[in-house]
Amino acid sequence: MYSKEQIIANVLAGKSNVVQQEKGAVYAPANIALCKYWGKRDRTLNLPMTPSLSISLAQKGSHFAFEVLNEEKDRVKLNGIAIDAQHDFYQRLFSFINLFRRNDEPRLNIDITSTIPIAAGLASSASGFASVVKGLNILYGWQLSCSELSLLARLGSGSACRSLWDGFVEWQHGSRDDGMDSLGIPLDLVWPQLRIGLLLASSDKKSISSREAMAITKQTSPLYSLWPEQVAADLAMIKTALAEKNFTDLGEASERNAIAMHATMLEATPAISYSNAKTAAWVQQVWQLRQDNMPVYFTQDAGPNLKLLFLEDRYTDILQLFPDVEIIKPFSV
Ligand code: 2P0
């Protein structure tokens, strides 16, 4: 078993943590997994049981601005509002940042703005931690590659290791105990016609964190032993579908993977369900639309929101059918 500090020392390999730039601003996109990460082989280092594959959400993500402060305490603004040291977000942020600072120095003024609802199952921790490591890279002048930053981001939140790139990213789960082979790898392909529709069922904080939910699922769900096989099959189909631009196969495999993840957690003790009445109604609507020959699929993460997958030629139909949908063009930037 390795500690986070040991892994950080490995990745930074002698680089200093002396401030090089007093001020900076970075951005990292959120990502949505088409093939999900659900379950860890190491909870300290966020090493997953299986690989996963995501699409980054272009302009939906986290802006992170920092400035070195000549004061006694850090200051944090989240979406424009100052938060104090008792706030969950503040504590999670600084327990991560303090892995890199010497004696809590330098004090920082941090402004983090998320263009997606925090903790609504829209992967805001992914873009958040990816943006933090990009910010630290500037603060300390490390000049790390995206792959090295991916290793660091994973220590904050597993899915963050996929948010260092735009487009499709595979998180190779790796086999090493130190996790040095567990990082994001961008896929060298684009699909400009692909669209993601965000359907927000609730922006409330989730009832159970994905961290806790995946641990309970792994420990208690009798279906969990089937999950690695499911991922292997779905991931292979998704990668082939992406290479061939086969939207039907992409949609089928992504939707099936999400359903399998949720079915696996429903079988846990206690049962875990992230869906609400809106989620269930949208799922039925998507299935009905497919029966009527409309190529639209869904995926769902650790929250009640649904993400639609469709191609640009259905843009108008989707807007009409789901008036509140927010449509993302993953390849617009
Ligand atoms: C994913 N999720 O692949 C899956 C699908 C949610 C459902 O990664 O404990 O916040 O910080 O490693 O990354 C959410 O879990 O969990 C997630 P930690 P994380 O996107």
GROMACS .gro file of C-alpha atoms and ligand atoms in nm:
model
  353
    1MET     CA    1   0.000   0.000   0.000
    2TYR     CA    2   0.131   0.341  -0.098
    3SER     CA    3   0.035   0.679   0.040
    4LYS     CA    4  -0.066   0.975  -0.175
    5GLU     CA    5   0.246   1.157  -0.058
    6GLN     CA    6   0.470   0.877  -0.190
    7ILE     CA    7   0.303   0.888  -0.531
    8ILE     CA    8   0.326   1.266  -0.548
    9ALA     CA    9   0.698   1.247  -0.468
   10ASN     CA   10   0.733   0.994  -0.752
   11VAL     CA   11   0.547   1.205  -1.007
   12LEU     CA   12   0.720   1.529  -0.908
   13ALA     CA   13   1.059   1.354  -0.892
   14GLY     CA   14   1.260   1.629  -0.730
   15LYS     CA   15   1.064   1.924  -0.869
   16SER     CA   16   1.037   2.201  -0.616
   17ASN     CA   17   0.733   2.335  -0.440
   18VAL     CA   18   0.858   2.690  -0.438
   19VAL     CA   19   0.621   2.944  -0.589
   20GLN     CA   20   0.712   3.037  -0.945
   21GLN     CA   21   0.401   3.228  -1.048
   22GLU     CA   22   0.198   3.430  -0.800
   23LYS     CA   23  -0.117   3.427  -1.002
   24GLY     CA   24  -0.285   3.221  -1.271
   25ALA     CA   25  -0.609   3.093  -1.419
   26VAL     CA   26  -0.681   2.758  -1.579
   27TYR     CA   27  -0.977   2.557  -1.703
   28ALA     CA   28  -1.061   2.187  -1.719
   29PRO     CA   29  -1.368   2.032  -1.883
   30ALA     CA   30  -1.609   1.798  -1.707
   31ASN     CA   31  -1.639   1.452  -1.854
   32ILE     CA   32  -1.912   1.195  -1.887
   33ALA     CA   33  -1.824   0.828  -1.889
   34LEU     CA   34  -1.966   0.624  -2.175
   35CYS     CA   35  -1.812   0.320  -2.005
   36LYS     CA   36  -1.823   0.377  -1.630
   37TYR     CA   37  -1.574   0.366  -1.345
   38TRP     CA   38  -1.750   0.194  -1.053
   39GLY     CA   39  -1.539   0.034  -0.782
   40LYS     CA   40  -1.181   0.068  -0.662
   41ARG     CA   41  -0.898  -0.171  -0.605
   42ASP     CA   42  -0.724   0.093  -0.391
   43ARG     CA   43  -0.931   0.354  -0.210
   44THR     CA   44  -0.638   0.574  -0.108
   45LEU     CA   45  -0.498   0.617  -0.459
   46ASN     CA   46  -0.836   0.592  -0.638
   47LEU     CA   47  -0.720   0.294  -0.842
   48PRO     CA   48  -1.015   0.147  -1.030
   49MET     CA   49  -1.115  -0.216  -1.072
   50THR     CA   50  -1.170  -0.163  -1.445
   51PRO     CA   51  -1.087   0.075  -1.729
   52SER     CA   52  -1.341   0.341  -1.831
   53LEU     CA   53  -1.392   0.576  -2.123
   54SER     CA   54  -1.531   0.928  -2.127
   55ILE     CA   55  -1.615   1.224  -2.344
   56SER     CA   56  -1.515   1.569  -2.221
   57LEU     CA   57  -1.778   1.841  -2.218
   58ALA     CA   58  -1.593   2.129  -2.387
   59GLN     CA   59  -1.714   2.450  -2.223
   60LYS     CA   60  -1.886   2.276  -1.929
   61GLY     CA   61  -1.629   2.242  -1.655
   62SER     CA   62  -1.428   2.426  -1.388
   63HIS     CA   63  -1.243   2.756  -1.402
   64PHE     CA   64  -0.975   2.779  -1.135
   65ALA     CA   65  -0.802   3.108  -1.058
   66PHE     CA   66  -0.542   3.151  -0.786
   67GLU     CA   67  -0.337   3.426  -0.635
   68VAL     CA   68  -0.072   3.402  -0.363
   69LEU     CA   69  -0.186   3.580  -0.046
   70ASN     CA   70   0.022   3.758   0.210
   71GLU     CA   71  -0.223   3.667   0.484
   72GLU     CA   72  -0.274   3.407   0.755
   73LYS     CA   73  -0.558   3.219   0.597
   74ASP     CA   74  -0.660   3.086   0.261
   75ARG     CA   75  -0.960   3.241   0.093
   76VAL     CA   76  -1.196   3.052  -0.133
   77LYS     CA   77  -1.482   3.157  -0.352
   78LEU     CA   78  -1.702   2.892  -0.504
   79ASN     CA   79  -1.915   3.019  -0.790
   80GLY     CA   80  -1.860   3.375  -0.671
   81ILE     CA   81  -1.956   3.312  -0.306
   82ALA     CA   82  -1.698   3.308  -0.025
   83ILE     CA   83  -1.697   2.978   0.166
   84ASP     CA   84  -1.537   2.906   0.503
   85ALA     CA   85  -1.316   2.630   0.636
   86GLN     CA   86  -1.618   2.430   0.763
   87HIS     CA   87  -1.758   2.389   0.414
   88ASP     CA   88  -1.724   2.032   0.274
   89PHE     CA   89  -1.589   2.164  -0.052
   90TYR     CA   90  -1.326   2.379   0.126
   91GLN     CA   91  -1.208   2.080   0.329
   92ARG     CA   92  -1.187   1.847   0.031
   93LEU     CA   93  -1.005   2.111  -0.174
   94PHE     CA   94  -0.744   2.186   0.091
   95SER     CA   95  -0.687   1.830   0.205
   96PHE     CA   96  -0.578   1.786  -0.159
   97ILE     CA   97  -0.383   2.111  -0.204
   98ASN     CA   98  -0.206   2.056   0.130
   99LEU     CA   99  -0.054   1.738  -0.008
  100PHE     CA  100   0.158   1.970  -0.221
  101ARG     CA  101   0.220   2.273   0.005
  102ARG     CA  102   0.495   2.296   0.265
  103ASN     CA  103   0.348   2.385   0.606
  104ASP     CA  104   0.033   2.512   0.437
  105GLU     CA  105   0.237   2.778   0.253
  106PRO     CA  106   0.176   2.978   0.045
  107ARG     CA  107  -0.170   3.093   0.147
  108LEU     CA  108  -0.391   3.121  -0.154
  109ASN     CA  109  -0.686   3.317  -0.274
  110ILE     CA  110  -0.881   3.072  -0.488
  111ASP     CA  111  -1.174   3.140  -0.711
  112ILE     CA  112  -1.333   2.829  -0.855
  113THR     CA  113  -1.630   2.856  -1.084
  114SER     CA  114  -1.813   2.556  -1.212
  115THR     CA  115  -2.025   2.587  -1.523
  116ILE     CA  116  -2.211   2.271  -1.418
  117PRO     CA  117  -2.410   2.200  -1.100
  118ILE     CA  118  -2.176   2.083  -0.821
  119ALA     CA  119  -2.254   1.739  -0.679
  120ALA     CA  120  -2.546   1.668  -0.908
  121GLY     CA  121  -2.384   1.368  -1.071
  122LEU     CA  122  -2.246   1.583  -1.348
  123ALA     CA  123  -1.885   1.502  -1.276
  124SER     CA  124  -1.797   1.839  -1.122
  125SER     CA  125  -1.534   1.682  -0.895
  126ALA     CA  126  -1.361   1.558  -1.210
  127SER     CA  127  -1.320   1.901  -1.368
  128GLY     CA  128  -1.258   2.053  -1.025
  129PHE     CA  129  -0.957   1.839  -0.935
  130ALA     CA  130  -0.822   1.847  -1.292
  131SER     CA  131  -0.832   2.227  -1.279
  132VAL     CA  132  -0.661   2.230  -0.937
  133VAL     CA  133  -0.362   2.026  -1.058
  134LYS     CA  134  -0.336   2.245  -1.368
  135GLY     CA  135  -0.333   2.548  -1.136
  136LEU     CA  136  -0.065   2.398  -0.907
  137ASN     CA  137   0.141   2.318  -1.217
  138ILE     CA  138   0.150   2.690  -1.292
  139LEU     CA  139   0.191   2.804  -0.930
  140TYR     CA  140   0.498   2.584  -0.882
  141GLY     CA  141   0.623   2.596  -1.243
  142TRP     CA  142   0.644   2.215  -1.264
  143GLN     CA  143   0.583   2.201  -1.640
  144LEU     CA  144   0.429   1.856  -1.608
  145SER     CA  145   0.269   1.683  -1.906
  146CYS     CA  146  -0.105   1.614  -1.917
  147SER     CA  147  -0.028   1.247  -1.842
  148GLU     CA  148   0.163   1.339  -1.528
  149LEU     CA  149  -0.114   1.579  -1.425
  150SER     CA  150  -0.363   1.297  -1.484
  151LEU     CA  151  -0.179   1.082  -1.225
  152LEU     CA  152  -0.201   1.368  -0.974
  153ALA     CA  153  -0.564   1.454  -1.052
  154ARG     CA  154  -0.664   1.090  -0.989
  155LEU     CA  155  -0.546   1.127  -0.630
  156GLY     CA  156  -0.811   1.396  -0.580
  157SER     CA  157  -1.093   1.213  -0.756
  158GLY     CA  158  -1.071   0.911  -0.982
  159SER     CA  159  -1.267   1.047  -1.275
  160ALA     CA  160  -1.057   1.368  -1.268
  161CYS     CA  161  -0.776   1.179  -1.442
  162ARG     CA  162  -0.993   1.186  -1.759
  163SER     CA  163  -1.048   1.564  -1.749
  164LEU     CA  164  -0.703   1.674  -1.867
  165TRP     CA  165  -0.803   1.646  -2.233
  166ASP     CA  166  -1.087   1.735  -2.466
  167GLY     CA  167  -1.264   1.462  -2.660
  168PHE     CA  168  -1.261   1.090  -2.581
  169VAL     CA  169  -1.034   0.970  -2.302
  170GLU     CA  170  -0.973   0.616  -2.184
  171TRP     CA  171  -0.867   0.565  -1.825
  172GLN     CA  172  -0.642   0.262  -1.830
  173HIS     CA  173  -0.690   0.100  -1.492
  174GLY     CA  174  -0.336  -0.038  -1.478
  175SER     CA  175  -0.208  -0.317  -1.261
  176ARG     CA  176   0.070  -0.160  -1.055
  177ASP     CA  177   0.022  -0.115  -0.681
  178ASP     CA  178   0.163   0.237  -0.702
  179GLY     CA  179  -0.087   0.330  -0.976
  180MET     CA  180   0.179   0.480  -1.202
  181ASP     CA  181   0.011   0.302  -1.497
  182SER     CA  182  -0.342   0.418  -1.402
  183LEU     CA  183  -0.409   0.739  -1.596
  184GLY     CA  184  -0.604   0.893  -1.880
  185ILE     CA  185  -0.503   0.838  -2.242
  186PRO     CA  186  -0.670   1.058  -2.504
  187LEU     CA  187  -0.809   0.877  -2.809
  188ASP     CA  188  -0.687   1.015  -3.135
  189LEU     CA  189  -1.027   1.066  -3.295
  190VAL     CA  190  -1.297   1.326  -3.317
  191TRP     CA  191  -1.669   1.298  -3.385
  192PRO     CA  192  -1.789   1.651  -3.460
  193GLN     CA  193  -2.152   1.544  -3.513
  194LEU     CA  194  -2.185   1.390  -3.165
  195ARG     CA  195  -2.409   1.577  -2.921
  196ILE     CA  196  -2.475   1.532  -2.549
  197GLY     CA  197  -2.804   1.654  -2.404
  198LEU     CA  198  -2.804   1.733  -2.032
  199LEU     CA  199  -3.137   1.677  -1.862
  200LEU     CA  200  -3.127   1.815  -1.511
  201ALA     CA  201  -3.362   1.628  -1.277
  202SER     CA  202  -3.225   1.795  -0.966
  203SER     CA  203  -2.925   2.005  -0.871
  204ASP     CA  204  -2.947   1.907  -0.503
  205LYS     CA  205  -2.649   1.747  -0.336
  206LYS     CA  206  -2.663   1.372  -0.388
  207SER     CA  207  -2.797   1.152  -0.109
  208ILE     CA  208  -2.487   0.932  -0.109
  209SER     CA  209  -2.147   1.018  -0.254
  210SER     CA  210  -2.027   0.807  -0.544
  211ARG     CA  211  -1.719   0.727  -0.336
  212GLU     CA  212  -1.930   0.565  -0.064
  213ALA     CA  213  -2.176   0.413  -0.310
  214MET     CA  214  -1.908   0.238  -0.510
  215ALA     CA  215  -1.752   0.094  -0.194
  216ILE     CA  216  -2.090  -0.044  -0.076
  217THR     CA  217  -2.162  -0.183  -0.424
  218LYS     CA  218  -1.829  -0.358  -0.446
  219GLN     CA  219  -1.860  -0.504  -0.095
  220THR     CA  220  -2.221  -0.617  -0.102
  221SER     CA  221  -2.369  -0.646  -0.451
  222PRO     CA  222  -2.383  -1.005  -0.581
  223LEU     CA  223  -2.378  -0.858  -0.933
  224TYR     CA  224  -2.045  -0.686  -0.879
  225SER     CA  225  -1.848  -0.997  -0.974
  226LEU     CA  226  -1.995  -0.960  -1.324
  227TRP     CA  227  -1.900  -0.592  -1.359
  228PRO     CA  228  -1.542  -0.635  -1.492
  229GLU     CA  229  -1.669  -0.865  -1.768
  230GLN     CA  230  -1.948  -0.620  -1.852
  231VAL     CA  231  -1.698  -0.335  -1.878
  232ALA     CA  232  -1.462  -0.538  -2.097
  233ALA     CA  233  -1.743  -0.616  -2.344
  234ASP     CA  234  -1.890  -0.264  -2.345
  235LEU     CA  235  -1.553  -0.091  -2.370
  236ALA     CA  236  -1.451  -0.304  -2.668
  237MET     CA  237  -1.780  -0.227  -2.843
  238ILE     CA  238  -1.755   0.146  -2.767
  239LYS     CA  239  -1.399   0.169  -2.898
  240THR     CA  240  -1.491  -0.011  -3.220
  241ALA     CA  241  -1.802   0.204  -3.258
  242LEU     CA  242  -1.593   0.520  -3.215
  243ALA     CA  243  -1.336   0.406  -3.470
  244GLU     CA  244  -1.611   0.320  -3.721
  245LYS     CA  245  -1.840   0.613  -3.629
  246ASN     CA  246  -2.116   0.361  -3.569
  247PHE     CA  247  -2.362   0.562  -3.361
  248THR     CA  248  -2.607   0.276  -3.298
  249ASP     CA  249  -2.336   0.058  -3.146
  250LEU     CA  250  -2.200   0.349  -2.945
  251GLY     CA  251  -2.544   0.427  -2.804
  252GLU     CA  252  -2.634   0.063  -2.736
  253ALA     CA  253  -2.311  -0.013  -2.552
  254SER     CA  254  -2.306   0.315  -2.354
  255GLU     CA  255  -2.668   0.285  -2.244
  256ARG     CA  256  -2.626  -0.081  -2.153
  257ASN     CA  257  -2.317   0.000  -1.948
  258ALA     CA  258  -2.501   0.269  -1.751
  259ILE     CA  259  -2.797   0.038  -1.688
  260ALA     CA  260  -2.564  -0.240  -1.570
  261MET     CA  261  -2.390   0.000  -1.328
  262HIS     CA  262  -2.723   0.111  -1.179
  263ALA     CA  263  -2.856  -0.246  -1.166
  264THR     CA  264  -2.542  -0.352  -0.982
  265MET     CA  265  -2.590  -0.083  -0.719
  266LEU     CA  266  -2.961  -0.162  -0.682
  267GLU     CA  267  -2.854  -0.511  -0.575
  268ALA     CA  268  -2.628  -0.371  -0.302
  269THR     CA  269  -2.718  -0.376   0.068
  270PRO     CA  270  -2.853  -0.124   0.136
  271ALA     CA  271  -2.985  -0.079  -0.217
  272ILE     CA  272  -2.860   0.237  -0.389
  273SER     CA  273  -3.072   0.425  -0.638
  274TYR     CA  274  -2.989   0.766  -0.781
  275SER     CA  275  -3.299   0.793  -1.001
  276ASN     CA  276  -3.608   0.997  -0.928
  277ALA     CA  277  -3.947   1.018  -1.100
  278LYS     CA  278  -3.812   1.251  -1.370
  279THR     CA  279  -3.524   1.017  -1.447
  280ALA     CA  280  -3.761   0.722  -1.483
  281ALA     CA  281  -3.996   0.918  -1.711
  282TRP     CA  282  -3.709   1.031  -1.937
  283VAL     CA  283  -3.576   0.676  -1.963
  284GLN     CA  284  -3.919   0.558  -2.081
  285GLN     CA  285  -3.936   0.847  -2.325
  286VAL     CA  286  -3.597   0.760  -2.475
  287TRP     CA  287  -3.698   0.395  -2.515
  288GLN     CA  288  -4.026   0.497  -2.678
  289LEU     CA  289  -3.842   0.730  -2.916
  290ARG     CA  290  -3.616   0.447  -3.025
  291GLN     CA  291  -3.920   0.231  -3.092
  292ASP     CA  292  -4.032   0.515  -3.317
  293ASN     CA  293  -3.694   0.499  -3.494
  294MET     CA  294  -3.530   0.800  -3.338
  295PRO     CA  295  -3.161   0.730  -3.270
  296VAL     CA  296  -3.124   0.865  -2.917
  297TYR     CA  297  -2.966   0.691  -2.618
  298PHE     CA  298  -2.901   0.784  -2.256
  299THR     CA  299  -2.638   0.746  -1.995
  300GLN     CA  300  -2.670   0.820  -1.623
  301ASP     CA  301  -2.408   0.877  -1.355
  302ALA     CA  302  -2.424   0.896  -0.977
  303GLY     CA  303  -2.725   1.128  -0.973
  304PRO     CA  304  -3.074   1.159  -1.116
  305ASN     CA  305  -2.974   1.361  -1.423
  306LEU     CA  306  -2.984   1.197  -1.761
  307LYS     CA  307  -2.742   1.258  -2.045
  308LEU     CA  308  -2.874   1.201  -2.395
  309LEU     CA  309  -2.650   1.085  -2.677
  310PHE     CA  310  -2.753   1.179  -3.029
  311LEU     CA  311  -2.617   1.317  -3.356
  312GLU     CA  312  -2.646   1.675  -3.478
  313ASP     CA  313  -2.913   1.596  -3.740
  314ARG     CA  314  -3.157   1.532  -3.449
  315TYR     CA  315  -3.084   1.864  -3.279
  316THR     CA  316  -3.423   2.021  -3.355
  317ASP     CA  317  -3.619   1.706  -3.267
  318ILE     CA  318  -3.441   1.673  -2.933
  319LEU     CA  319  -3.501   2.037  -2.845
  320GLN     CA  320  -3.868   1.997  -2.923
  321LEU     CA  321  -3.905   1.672  -2.729
  322PHE     CA  322  -3.701   1.785  -2.427
  323PRO     CA  323  -3.754   2.162  -2.401
  324ASP     CA  324  -3.526   2.197  -2.095
  325VAL     CA  325  -3.235   2.006  -2.243
  326GLU     CA  326  -2.895   2.172  -2.253
  327ILE     CA  327  -2.709   2.059  -2.562
  328ILE     CA  328  -2.330   2.024  -2.557
  329LYS     CA  329  -2.107   2.006  -2.865
  330PRO     CA  330  -1.807   1.815  -2.732
  331PHE     CA  331  -1.595   1.904  -3.034
  332SER     CA  332  -1.684   2.272  -3.062
  333VAL     CA  333  -1.356   2.399  -2.919
  3342P0     C1  334  -1.762   0.771  -1.396
  3342P0     N1  335  -1.861   0.812  -1.172
  3342P0     O1  336  -1.697   0.689  -1.461
  3342P0     C2  337  -1.843   0.718  -1.279
  3342P0     C3  338  -1.980   0.678  -1.323
  3342P0     C4  339  -1.999   0.824  -1.135
  3342P0     C5  340  -2.073   0.723  -1.213
  3342P0     O2  341  -1.646   0.855  -1.153
  3342P0     O3  342  -1.412   0.845  -0.522
  3342P0     O4  343  -1.610   1.128  -0.808
  3342P0     O5  344  -1.346   1.061  -0.627
  3342P0     O6  345  -1.270   0.845  -0.727
  3342P0     O7  346  -1.455   1.001  -0.962
  3342P0     C6  347  -1.776   0.949  -0.989
  3342P0     O8  348  -1.680   0.908  -0.899
  3342P0     O9  349  -1.512   0.909  -0.735
  3342P0     C7  350  -1.758   0.869  -1.111
  3342P0     P1  351  -1.378   0.916  -0.650
  3342P0     P2  352  -1.558   0.997  -0.856
  3342P0    O10  353  -1.768   0.892  -1.427
   0.00000   0.00000   0.00000
